[in-house]
Coordinates of C-alpha atoms in Angstrom, one line a residue:
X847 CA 0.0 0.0 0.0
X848 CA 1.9 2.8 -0.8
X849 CA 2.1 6.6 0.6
X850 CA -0.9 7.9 -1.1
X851 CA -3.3 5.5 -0.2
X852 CA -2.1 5.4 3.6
X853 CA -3.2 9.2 3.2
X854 CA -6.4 8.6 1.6
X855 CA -7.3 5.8 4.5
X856 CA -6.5 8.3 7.6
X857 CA -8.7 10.8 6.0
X858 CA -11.7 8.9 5.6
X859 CA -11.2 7.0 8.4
X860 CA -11.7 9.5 10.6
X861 CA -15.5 11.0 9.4
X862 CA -16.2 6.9 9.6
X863 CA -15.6 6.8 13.2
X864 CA -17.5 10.1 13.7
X865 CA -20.4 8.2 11.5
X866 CA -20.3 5.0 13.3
X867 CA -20.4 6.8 16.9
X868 CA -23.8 8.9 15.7
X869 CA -26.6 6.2 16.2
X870 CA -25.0 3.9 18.7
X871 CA -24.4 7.0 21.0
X872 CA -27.9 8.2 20.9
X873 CA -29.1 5.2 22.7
X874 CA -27.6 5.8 25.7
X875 CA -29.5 9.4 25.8
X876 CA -32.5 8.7 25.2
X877 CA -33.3 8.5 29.3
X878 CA -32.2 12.4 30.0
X879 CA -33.7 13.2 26.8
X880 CA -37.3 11.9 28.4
X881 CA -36.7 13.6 31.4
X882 CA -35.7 17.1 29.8
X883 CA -38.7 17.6 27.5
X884 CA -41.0 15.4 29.4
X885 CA -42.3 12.9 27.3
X886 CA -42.2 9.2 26.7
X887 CA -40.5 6.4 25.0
X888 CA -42.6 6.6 22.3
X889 CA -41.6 9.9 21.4
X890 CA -37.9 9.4 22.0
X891 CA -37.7 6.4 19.9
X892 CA -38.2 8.7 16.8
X893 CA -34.6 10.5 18.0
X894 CA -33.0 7.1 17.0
X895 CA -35.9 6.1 14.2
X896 CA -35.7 9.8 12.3
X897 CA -31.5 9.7 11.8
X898 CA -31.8 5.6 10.7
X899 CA -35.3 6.5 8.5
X900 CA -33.3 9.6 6.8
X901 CA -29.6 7.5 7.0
X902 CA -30.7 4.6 5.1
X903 CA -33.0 6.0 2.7
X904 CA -30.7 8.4 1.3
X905 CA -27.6 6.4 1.2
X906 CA -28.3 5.1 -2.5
X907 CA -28.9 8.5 -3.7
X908 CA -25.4 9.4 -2.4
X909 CA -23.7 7.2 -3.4
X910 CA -24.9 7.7 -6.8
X911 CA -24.6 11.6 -6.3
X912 CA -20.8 10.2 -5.5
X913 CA -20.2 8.6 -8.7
X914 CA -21.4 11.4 -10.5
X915 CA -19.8 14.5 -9.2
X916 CA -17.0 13.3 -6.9
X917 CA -16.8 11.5 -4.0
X918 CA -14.5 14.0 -2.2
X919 CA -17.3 16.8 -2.9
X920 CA -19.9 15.1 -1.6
X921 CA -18.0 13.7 1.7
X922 CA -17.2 17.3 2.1
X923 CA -20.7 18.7 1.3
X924 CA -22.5 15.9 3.9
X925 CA -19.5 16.5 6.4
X926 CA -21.2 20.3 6.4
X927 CA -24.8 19.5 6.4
X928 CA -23.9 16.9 9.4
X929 CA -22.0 19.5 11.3
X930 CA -24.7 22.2 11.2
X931 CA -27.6 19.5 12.4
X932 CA -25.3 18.6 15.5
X933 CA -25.1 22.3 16.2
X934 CA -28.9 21.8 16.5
X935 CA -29.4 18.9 18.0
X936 CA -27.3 21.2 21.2
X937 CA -29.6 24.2 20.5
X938 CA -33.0 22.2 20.3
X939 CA -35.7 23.7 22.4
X940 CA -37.8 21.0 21.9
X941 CA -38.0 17.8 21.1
X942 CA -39.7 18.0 18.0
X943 CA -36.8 20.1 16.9
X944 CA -34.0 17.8 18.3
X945 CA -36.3 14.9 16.0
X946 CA -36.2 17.3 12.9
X947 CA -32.2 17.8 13.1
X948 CA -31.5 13.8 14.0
X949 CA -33.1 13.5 10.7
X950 CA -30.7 15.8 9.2
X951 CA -27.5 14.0 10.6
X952 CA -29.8 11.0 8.5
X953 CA -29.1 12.8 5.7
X954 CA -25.5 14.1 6.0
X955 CA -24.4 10.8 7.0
X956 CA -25.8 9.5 3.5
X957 CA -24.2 11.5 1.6
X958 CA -20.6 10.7 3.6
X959 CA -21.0 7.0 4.3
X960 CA -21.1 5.4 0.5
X961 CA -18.5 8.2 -0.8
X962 CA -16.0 7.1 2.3
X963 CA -16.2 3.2 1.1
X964 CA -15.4 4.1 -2.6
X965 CA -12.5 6.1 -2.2
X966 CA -11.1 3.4 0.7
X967 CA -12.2 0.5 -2.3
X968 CA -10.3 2.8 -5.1
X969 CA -7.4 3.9 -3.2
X970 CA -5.8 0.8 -4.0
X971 CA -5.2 -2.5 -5.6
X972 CA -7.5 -5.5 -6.2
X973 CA -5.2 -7.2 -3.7
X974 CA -5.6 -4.7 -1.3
X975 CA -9.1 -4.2 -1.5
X976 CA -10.1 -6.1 1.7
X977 CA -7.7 -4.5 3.8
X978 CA -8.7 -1.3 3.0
X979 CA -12.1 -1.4 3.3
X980 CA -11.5 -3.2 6.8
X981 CA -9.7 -0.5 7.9
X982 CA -12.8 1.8 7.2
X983 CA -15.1 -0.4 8.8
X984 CA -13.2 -0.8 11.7
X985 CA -13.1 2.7 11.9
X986 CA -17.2 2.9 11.5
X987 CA -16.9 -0.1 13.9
X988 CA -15.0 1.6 16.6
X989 CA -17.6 4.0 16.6
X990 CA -20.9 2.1 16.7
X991 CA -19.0 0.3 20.0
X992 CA -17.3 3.5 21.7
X993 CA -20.2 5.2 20.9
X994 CA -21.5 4.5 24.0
X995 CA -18.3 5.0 26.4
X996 CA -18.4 8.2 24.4
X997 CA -22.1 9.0 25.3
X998 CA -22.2 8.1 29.0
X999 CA -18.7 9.7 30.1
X1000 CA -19.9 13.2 28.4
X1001 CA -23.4 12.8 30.1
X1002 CA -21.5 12.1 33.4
X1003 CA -19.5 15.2 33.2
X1004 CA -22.4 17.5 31.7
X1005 CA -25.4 16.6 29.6
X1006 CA -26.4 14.9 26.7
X1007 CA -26.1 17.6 24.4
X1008 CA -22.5 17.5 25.1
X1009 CA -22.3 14.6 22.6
X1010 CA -23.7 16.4 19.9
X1011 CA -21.3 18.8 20.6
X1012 CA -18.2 16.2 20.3
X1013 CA -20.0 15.0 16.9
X1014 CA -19.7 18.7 15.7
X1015 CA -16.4 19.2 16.0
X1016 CA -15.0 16.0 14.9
X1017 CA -17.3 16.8 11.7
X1018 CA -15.1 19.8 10.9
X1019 CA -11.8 18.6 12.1
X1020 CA -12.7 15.3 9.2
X1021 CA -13.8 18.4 7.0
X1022 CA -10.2 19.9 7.3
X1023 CA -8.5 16.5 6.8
X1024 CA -10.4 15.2 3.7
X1025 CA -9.5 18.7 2.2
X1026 CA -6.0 18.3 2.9
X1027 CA -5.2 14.7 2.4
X1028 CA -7.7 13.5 -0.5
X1029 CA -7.7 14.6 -4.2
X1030 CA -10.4 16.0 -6.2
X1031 CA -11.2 13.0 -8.2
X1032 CA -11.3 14.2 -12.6
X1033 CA -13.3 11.2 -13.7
X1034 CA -17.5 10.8 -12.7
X1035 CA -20.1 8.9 -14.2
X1036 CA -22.2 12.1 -15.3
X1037 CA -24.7 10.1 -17.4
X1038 CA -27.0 9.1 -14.3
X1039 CA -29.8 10.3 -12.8
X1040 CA -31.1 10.1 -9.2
X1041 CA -33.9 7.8 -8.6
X1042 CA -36.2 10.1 -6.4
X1043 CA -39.7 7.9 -6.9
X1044 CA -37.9 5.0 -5.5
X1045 CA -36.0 6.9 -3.1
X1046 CA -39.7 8.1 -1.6
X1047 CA -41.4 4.8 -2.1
X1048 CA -38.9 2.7 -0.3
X1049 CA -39.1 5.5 2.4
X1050 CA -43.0 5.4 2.7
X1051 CA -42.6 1.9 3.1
X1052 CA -40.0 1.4 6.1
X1053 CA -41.8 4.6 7.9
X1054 CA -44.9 2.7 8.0
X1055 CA -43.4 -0.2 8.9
X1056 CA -41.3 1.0 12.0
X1057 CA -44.0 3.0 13.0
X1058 CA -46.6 0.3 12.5
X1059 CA -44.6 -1.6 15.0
X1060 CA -44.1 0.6 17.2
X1061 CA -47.5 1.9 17.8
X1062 CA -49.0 -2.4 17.6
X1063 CA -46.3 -2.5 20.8
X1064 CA -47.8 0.3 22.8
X1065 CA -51.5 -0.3 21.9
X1066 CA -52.2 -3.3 20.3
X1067 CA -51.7 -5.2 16.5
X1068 CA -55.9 -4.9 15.6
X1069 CA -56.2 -1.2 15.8
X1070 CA -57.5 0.5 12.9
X1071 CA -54.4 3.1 12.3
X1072 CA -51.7 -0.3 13.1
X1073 CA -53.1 -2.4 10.5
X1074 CA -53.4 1.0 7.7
X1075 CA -50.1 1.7 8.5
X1076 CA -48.8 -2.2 7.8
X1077 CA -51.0 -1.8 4.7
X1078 CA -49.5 1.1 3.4
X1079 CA -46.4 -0.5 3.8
X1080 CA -46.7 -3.9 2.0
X1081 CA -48.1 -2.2 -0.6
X1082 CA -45.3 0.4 -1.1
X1083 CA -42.8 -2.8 -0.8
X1084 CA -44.8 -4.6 -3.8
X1085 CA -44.9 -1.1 -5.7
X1086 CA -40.9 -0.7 -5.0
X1087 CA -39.7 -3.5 -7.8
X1088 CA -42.3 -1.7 -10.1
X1089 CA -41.5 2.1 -9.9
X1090 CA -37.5 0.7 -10.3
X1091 CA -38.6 -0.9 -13.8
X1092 CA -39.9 2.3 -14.7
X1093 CA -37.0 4.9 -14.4
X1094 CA -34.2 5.8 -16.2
X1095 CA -31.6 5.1 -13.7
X1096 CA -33.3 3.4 -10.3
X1097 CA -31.5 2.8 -7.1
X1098 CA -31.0 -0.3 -7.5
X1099 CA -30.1 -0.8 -11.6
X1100 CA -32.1 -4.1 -12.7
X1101 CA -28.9 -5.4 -13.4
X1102 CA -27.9 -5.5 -9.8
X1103 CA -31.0 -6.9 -8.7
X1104 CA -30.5 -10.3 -10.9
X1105 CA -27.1 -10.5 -9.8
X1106 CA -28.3 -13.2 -6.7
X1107 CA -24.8 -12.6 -4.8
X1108 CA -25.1 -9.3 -5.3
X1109 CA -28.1 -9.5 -3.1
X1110 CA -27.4 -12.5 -0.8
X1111 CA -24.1 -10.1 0.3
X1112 CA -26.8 -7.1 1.0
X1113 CA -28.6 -9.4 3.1
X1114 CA -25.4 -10.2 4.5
X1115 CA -24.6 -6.7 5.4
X1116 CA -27.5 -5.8 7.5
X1117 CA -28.2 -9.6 9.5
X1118 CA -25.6 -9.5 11.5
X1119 CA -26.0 -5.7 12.6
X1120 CA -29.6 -6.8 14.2
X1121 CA -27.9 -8.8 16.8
X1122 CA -25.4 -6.4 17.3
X1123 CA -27.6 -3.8 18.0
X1124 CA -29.3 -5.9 20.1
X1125 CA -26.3 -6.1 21.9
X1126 CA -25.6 -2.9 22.1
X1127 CA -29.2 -1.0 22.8
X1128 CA -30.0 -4.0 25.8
X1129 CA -26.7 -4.6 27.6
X1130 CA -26.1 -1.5 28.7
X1131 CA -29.5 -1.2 30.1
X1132 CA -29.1 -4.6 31.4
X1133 CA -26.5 -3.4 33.3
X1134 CA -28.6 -0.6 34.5
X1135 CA -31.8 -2.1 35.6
X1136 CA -30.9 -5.3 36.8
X1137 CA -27.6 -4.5 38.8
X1138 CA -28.3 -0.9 38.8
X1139 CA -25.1 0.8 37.3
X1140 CA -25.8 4.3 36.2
X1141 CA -25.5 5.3 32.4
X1142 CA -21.7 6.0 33.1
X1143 CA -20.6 2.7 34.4
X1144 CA -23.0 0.9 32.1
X1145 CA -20.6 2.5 29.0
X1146 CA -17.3 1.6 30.7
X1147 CA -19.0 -1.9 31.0
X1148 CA -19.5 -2.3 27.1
X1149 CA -15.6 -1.9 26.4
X1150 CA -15.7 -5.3 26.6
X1151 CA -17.6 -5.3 23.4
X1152 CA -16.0 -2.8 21.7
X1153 CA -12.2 -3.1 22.0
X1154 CA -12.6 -6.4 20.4
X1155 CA -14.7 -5.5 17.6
X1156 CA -12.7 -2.6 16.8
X1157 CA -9.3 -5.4 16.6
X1158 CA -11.6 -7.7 14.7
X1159 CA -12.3 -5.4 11.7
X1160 CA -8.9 -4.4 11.3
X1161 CA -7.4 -7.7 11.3
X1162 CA -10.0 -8.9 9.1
X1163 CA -9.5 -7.6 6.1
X1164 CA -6.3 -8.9 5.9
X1165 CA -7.6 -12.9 5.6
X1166 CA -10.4 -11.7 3.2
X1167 CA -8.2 -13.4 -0.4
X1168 CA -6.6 -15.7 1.9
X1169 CA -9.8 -17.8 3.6
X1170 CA -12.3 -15.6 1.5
X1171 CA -16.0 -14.4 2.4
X1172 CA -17.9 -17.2 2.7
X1173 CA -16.0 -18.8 5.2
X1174 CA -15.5 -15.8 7.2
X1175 CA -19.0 -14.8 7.2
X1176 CA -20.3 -18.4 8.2
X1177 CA -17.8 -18.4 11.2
X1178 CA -18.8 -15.2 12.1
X1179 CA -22.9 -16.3 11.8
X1180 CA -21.7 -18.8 14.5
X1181 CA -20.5 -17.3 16.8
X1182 CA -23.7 -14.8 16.8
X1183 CA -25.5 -17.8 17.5
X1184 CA -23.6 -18.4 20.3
X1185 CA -24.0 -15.0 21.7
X1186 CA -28.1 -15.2 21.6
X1187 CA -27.6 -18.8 23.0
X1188 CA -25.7 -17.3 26.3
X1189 CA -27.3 -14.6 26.1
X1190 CA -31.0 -17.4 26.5
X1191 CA -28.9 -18.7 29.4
X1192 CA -27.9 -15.9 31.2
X1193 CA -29.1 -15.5 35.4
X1194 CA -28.7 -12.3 36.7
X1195 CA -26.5 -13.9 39.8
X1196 CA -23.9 -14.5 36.9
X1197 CA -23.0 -10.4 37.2
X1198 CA -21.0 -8.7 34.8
X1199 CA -18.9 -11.3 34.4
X1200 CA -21.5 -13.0 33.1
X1201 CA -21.9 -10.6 29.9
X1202 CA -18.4 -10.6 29.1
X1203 CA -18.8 -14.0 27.4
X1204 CA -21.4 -12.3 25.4
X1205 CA -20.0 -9.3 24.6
X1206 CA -17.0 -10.9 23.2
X1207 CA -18.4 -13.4 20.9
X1208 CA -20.8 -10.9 19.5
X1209 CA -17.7 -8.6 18.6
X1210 CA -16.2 -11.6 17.1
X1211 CA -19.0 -12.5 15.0
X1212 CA -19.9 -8.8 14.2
X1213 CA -15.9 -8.3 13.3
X1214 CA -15.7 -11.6 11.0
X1215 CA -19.3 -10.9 8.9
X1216 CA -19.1 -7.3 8.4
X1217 CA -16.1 -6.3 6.6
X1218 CA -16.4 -9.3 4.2
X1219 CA -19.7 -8.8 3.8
X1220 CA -19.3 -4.9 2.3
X1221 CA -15.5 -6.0 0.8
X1222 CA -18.3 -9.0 -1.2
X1223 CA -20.4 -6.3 -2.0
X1224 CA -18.4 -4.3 -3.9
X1225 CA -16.4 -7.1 -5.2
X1226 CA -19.8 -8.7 -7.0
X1227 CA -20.6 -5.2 -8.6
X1228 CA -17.4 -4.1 -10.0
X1229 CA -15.7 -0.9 -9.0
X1230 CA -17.6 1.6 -11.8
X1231 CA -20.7 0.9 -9.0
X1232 CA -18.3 1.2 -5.9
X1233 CA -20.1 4.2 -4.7
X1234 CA -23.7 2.4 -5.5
X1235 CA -22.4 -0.9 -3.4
X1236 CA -21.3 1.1 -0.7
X1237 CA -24.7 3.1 -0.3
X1238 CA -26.7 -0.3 -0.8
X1239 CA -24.4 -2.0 1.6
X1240 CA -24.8 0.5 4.4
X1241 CA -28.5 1.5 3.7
X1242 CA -28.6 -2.9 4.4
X1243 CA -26.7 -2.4 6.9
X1244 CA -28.7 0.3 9.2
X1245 CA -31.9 -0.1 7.5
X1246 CA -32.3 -4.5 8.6
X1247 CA -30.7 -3.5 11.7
X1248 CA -32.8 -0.7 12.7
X1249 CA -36.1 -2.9 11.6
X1250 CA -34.7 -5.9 13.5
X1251 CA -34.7 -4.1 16.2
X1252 CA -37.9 -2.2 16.1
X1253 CA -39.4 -6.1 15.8
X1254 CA -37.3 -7.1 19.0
X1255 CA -38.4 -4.3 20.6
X1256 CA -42.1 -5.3 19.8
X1257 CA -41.3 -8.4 21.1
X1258 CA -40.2 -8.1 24.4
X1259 CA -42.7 -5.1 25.1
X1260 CA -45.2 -7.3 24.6
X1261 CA -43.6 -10.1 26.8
X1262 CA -43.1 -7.3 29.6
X1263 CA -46.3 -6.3 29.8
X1264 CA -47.7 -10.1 29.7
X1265 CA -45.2 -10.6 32.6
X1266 CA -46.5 -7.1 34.1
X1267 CA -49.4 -9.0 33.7
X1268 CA -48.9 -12.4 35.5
X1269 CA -47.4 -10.9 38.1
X1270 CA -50.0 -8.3 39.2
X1271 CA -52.4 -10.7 38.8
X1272 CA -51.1 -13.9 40.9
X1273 CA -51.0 -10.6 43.5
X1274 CA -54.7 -10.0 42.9
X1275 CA -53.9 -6.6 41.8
X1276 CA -55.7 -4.5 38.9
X1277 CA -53.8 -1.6 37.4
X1278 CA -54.6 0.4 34.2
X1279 CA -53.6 -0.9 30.5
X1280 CA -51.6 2.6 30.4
X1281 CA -50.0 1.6 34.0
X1282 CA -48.7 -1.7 32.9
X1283 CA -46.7 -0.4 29.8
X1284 CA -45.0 2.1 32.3
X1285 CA -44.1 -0.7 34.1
X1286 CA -42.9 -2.4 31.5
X1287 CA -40.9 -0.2 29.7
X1288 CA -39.1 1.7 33.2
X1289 CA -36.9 1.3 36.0
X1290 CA -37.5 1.9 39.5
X1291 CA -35.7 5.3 39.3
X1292 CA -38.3 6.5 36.7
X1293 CA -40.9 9.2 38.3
X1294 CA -43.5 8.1 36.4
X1295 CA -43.1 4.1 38.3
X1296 CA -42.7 6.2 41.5
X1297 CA -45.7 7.7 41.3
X1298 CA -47.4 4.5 40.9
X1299 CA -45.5 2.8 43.9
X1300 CA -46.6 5.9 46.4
X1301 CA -50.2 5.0 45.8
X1302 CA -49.4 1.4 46.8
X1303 CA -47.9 -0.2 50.3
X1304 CA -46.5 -2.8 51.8
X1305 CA -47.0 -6.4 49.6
X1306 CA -48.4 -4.8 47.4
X1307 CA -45.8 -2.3 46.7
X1308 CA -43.2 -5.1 46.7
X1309 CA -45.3 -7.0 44.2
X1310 CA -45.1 -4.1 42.0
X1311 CA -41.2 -3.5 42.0
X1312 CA -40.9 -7.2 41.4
X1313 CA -42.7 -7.0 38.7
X1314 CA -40.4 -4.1 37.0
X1315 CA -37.7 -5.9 37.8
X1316 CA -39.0 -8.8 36.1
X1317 CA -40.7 -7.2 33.1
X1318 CA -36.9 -6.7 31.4
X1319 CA -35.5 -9.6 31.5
X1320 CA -38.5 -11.5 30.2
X1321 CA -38.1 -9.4 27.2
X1322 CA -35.0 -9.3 26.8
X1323 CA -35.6 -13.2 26.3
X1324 CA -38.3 -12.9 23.5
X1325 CA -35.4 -10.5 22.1
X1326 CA -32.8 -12.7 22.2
X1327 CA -35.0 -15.8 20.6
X1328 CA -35.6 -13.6 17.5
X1329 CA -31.6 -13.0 17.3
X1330 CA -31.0 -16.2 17.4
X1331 CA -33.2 -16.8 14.7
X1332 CA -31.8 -14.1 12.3
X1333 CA -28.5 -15.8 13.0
X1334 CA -29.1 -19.5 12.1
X1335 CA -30.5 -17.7 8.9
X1336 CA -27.4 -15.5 8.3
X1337 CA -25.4 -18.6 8.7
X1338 CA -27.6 -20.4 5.9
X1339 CA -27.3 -17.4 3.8
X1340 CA -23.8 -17.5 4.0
X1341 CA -23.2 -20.7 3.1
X1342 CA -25.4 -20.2 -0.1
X1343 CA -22.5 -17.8 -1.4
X1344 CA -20.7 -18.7 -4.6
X1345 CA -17.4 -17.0 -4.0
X1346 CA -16.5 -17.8 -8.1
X1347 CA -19.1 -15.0 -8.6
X1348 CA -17.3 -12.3 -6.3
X1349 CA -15.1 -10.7 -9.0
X1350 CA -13.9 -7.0 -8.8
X1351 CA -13.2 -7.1 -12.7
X1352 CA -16.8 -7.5 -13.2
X1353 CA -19.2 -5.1 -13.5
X1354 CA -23.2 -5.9 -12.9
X1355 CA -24.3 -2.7 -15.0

């Protein structure tokens, strides 16, 4: 690898960590976040939902805008437009506003992401190829697991804004680098267009669906607006493939979508980040509501996840020619499954120590899938669609992960509250539909569950906080069952790979 390419990876490495510490971080806020502007978890969620919703929908479209004007310009132009929404994610008055500037990082993150991957793929040789782009996804990597370190050490020391602040400025310190270090590139695909009927489609479709989901978790699956909004949504997925056929240059050329490794590596890009996520949205609060760390020590506590997935990625890309994708992303499939499995037999007299073994084999897996899976990506496309693969692997990436986990999180809401449930009644004791999902979805430090424990003594009050306690980690369960599921399929995906097929020299149109 020589000089200029060494360059060209330190300066897109560091907007990738900035990128991969965005959404990750976030979850460890959303608690002050509630208790600032007063509202509830269904609220908050959108903080995290708006930023994946506007991420993932407009990665294609930037990687495309990439390939056709520059992907320096357009790192540059989403490093700005990320920047300026962290400013006002510090300056929100409201939460509304805070939700409206998440959605804007969304957007500045898309235009960054796919551009970062295909100048790390095109910095250097074939040979080289896997290395580099696990260096940049160790980067991202780093992020998405110090993320939350990051997050609960600056909400320690001030408040939760002071993260947005740290994402500002490391967006115009990688602003300054990526105009010093990287080249304005002289040759772009200027013959495209951007697909903006199947950008919106798409869109419609996931909003429904994460919001379908999260309204059939707070108030049922039958109601009237749940079952509209899953409508809307299946129909805008069958009217996707349509719309694509229609325009001149869709997100997803028809080309690509017959290529069937093409796809299987997409797939492969965004099943292992739902158990990762899992990972790392539940652990931490693991840590805080059933041995009652705070949000601080709950961060140190996930270093154990995120030192070794940083290594992981690294080293990586260095066996990707030598033992080749299929292998490494089977292997890393199992030892997912192995995380969900101790994960299923975790007790809470175990400790931390208990988690470790989890943490560890999910950074394993998580390191061994992901940078051959986006490396495959690329690789099955040829490098005139780098910046395409990149967006498409990403916009996989975020987009399954943040849907997997709006269906865990249906899941083990709905087990809380039927624990809730059982508990209250083997107690004889009646509380309100709207009481039970507090219970369900708090702590014992929440106000809102303190308020409901002062009207209550004795037994009866003791039945209660049993019941909290017991609400999260019989959801966490139902969570962890669905994990394990998406794993054994990852691993049967993986398997399915024709690695013959996986040629840079190629190009799928």
């Amino acid at each position: 690898m020589d000089g200029k390419a060494k360059r060209v990876l330190a300066a897109v490495s560091v907007p990738a960590f900035v990128i991969g510490t965005d959404f990750t971080g976030a979850m460890l806020l959303v608690t002050p976040i509630e208790r600032e502007y007063s509202v509830d978890i269904t609220t908050t969620q959108w903080v995290l939902n708006a930023y994946a919703l506007a991420f993932s929908m407009c990665l294609v479209s930037g990687g495309r805008l990439g390939d056709m004007f520059g992907h320096r310009q357009y790192v540059l132009l989403g490093l700005g437009i990320f920047g300026a929404a962290s400013l006002g994610c510090v300056l929100s008055p409201n939460v509304t506003f805070l939700i409206f500037a998440r959605a804007l990082q969304g957007i500045g993150s898309a235009f960054i992401w796919p551009c970062l991957l295909a100048l790390a793929a095109t910095c250097v040789d074939e040979d080289e190829r896997g290395a580099a782009v696990g260096i940049l996804l160790g980067a991202v990597a780093s992020g998405n697991a110090m993320a939350p370190f990051i997050a609960g050490t600056l909400a320690e020391i001030g408040d939760w804004r002071a993260f947005f602040v740290f994402n500002a400025v490391f967006a115009f310190l990688s602003a300054a680098l990526m105009y010093r270090l990287v080249a304005r590139e002289t040759e772009h695909a200027t013959d495209e267009k951007v697909d903006f009927a199947g950008m919106v489609t798409l869109g419609i479709a996931v909003f429904c669906l994460l919001f379908a989901m999260d309204l059939g978790a707070d108030y049922g699956w039958t109601g009237l607006v749940t079952i509209a909004l899953f409508s809307v949504a299946l129909a805008c997925f069958a009217l996707f493939p349509f719309v694509e056929s229609k325009v001149k240059d869709p997100m997803v050329p028809l080309p690509m979508m017959r290529n069937h490794q093409f796809v299987r590596t997409l797939a492969l890009n965004g099943l292992p980040a739902i158990v990762l996520f899992l990972c790392m949205l539940y652990l931490p609060q693991y840590m805080q509501k059933v041995f009652g760390w705070s949000i601080f020590w709950g961060s140190l506590g996930m270093l154990s996840l995120g030192v070794p997935i940083s290594i992981m990625n690294v080293a990586v890309g260095n066996y990707y020619n030598s033992v080749g994708p299929r292998k490494l992303l089977a292997i890393g499939h199992v030892f997912l499954i192995i995380c969900c499995i101790l994960m299923l037999l975790m007790k809470e007299s175990w400790g931390y120590w208990g988690l470790v073994p989890v943490m560890v084999t999910v950074a394993v897996g998580g390191g061994l899938a992901f940078g051959p899976a986006g490396t495959a990506a690329v690789n099955a496309v040829g490098p005139k669609r780098a910046g395409l693969a990149g967006g498409l692997s990403f916009m996989f990436h975020l987009g399954l992960g943040a849907i997997g986990i709006a269906c865990a999180t249906a899941l083990m809401f709905s087990a809380a509250i039927r624990q809730v449930a059982s508990t209250l009644a083997s107690a004889n004791l009646t509380l309100s539909q709207n009481d039970m999902r507090l219970l369900a979805a708090g702590t014992l430090e929440d106000p809102a569950i303190k308020s409901i424990l002062a009207r209550f003594s004795g037994k009866e009050a003791d039945v209660i906080a049993e019941a909290v306690r017991q609400s999260f980690s019989s959801g966490l369960h139902s969570a962890f069952w669905f994990g394990l599921a998406i794993a054994v399929f990852g691993l049967v995906l993986s398997l399915s790979i024709d690695e013959s097929k996986l040629r840079s020299d190629q190009d799928a149109g």
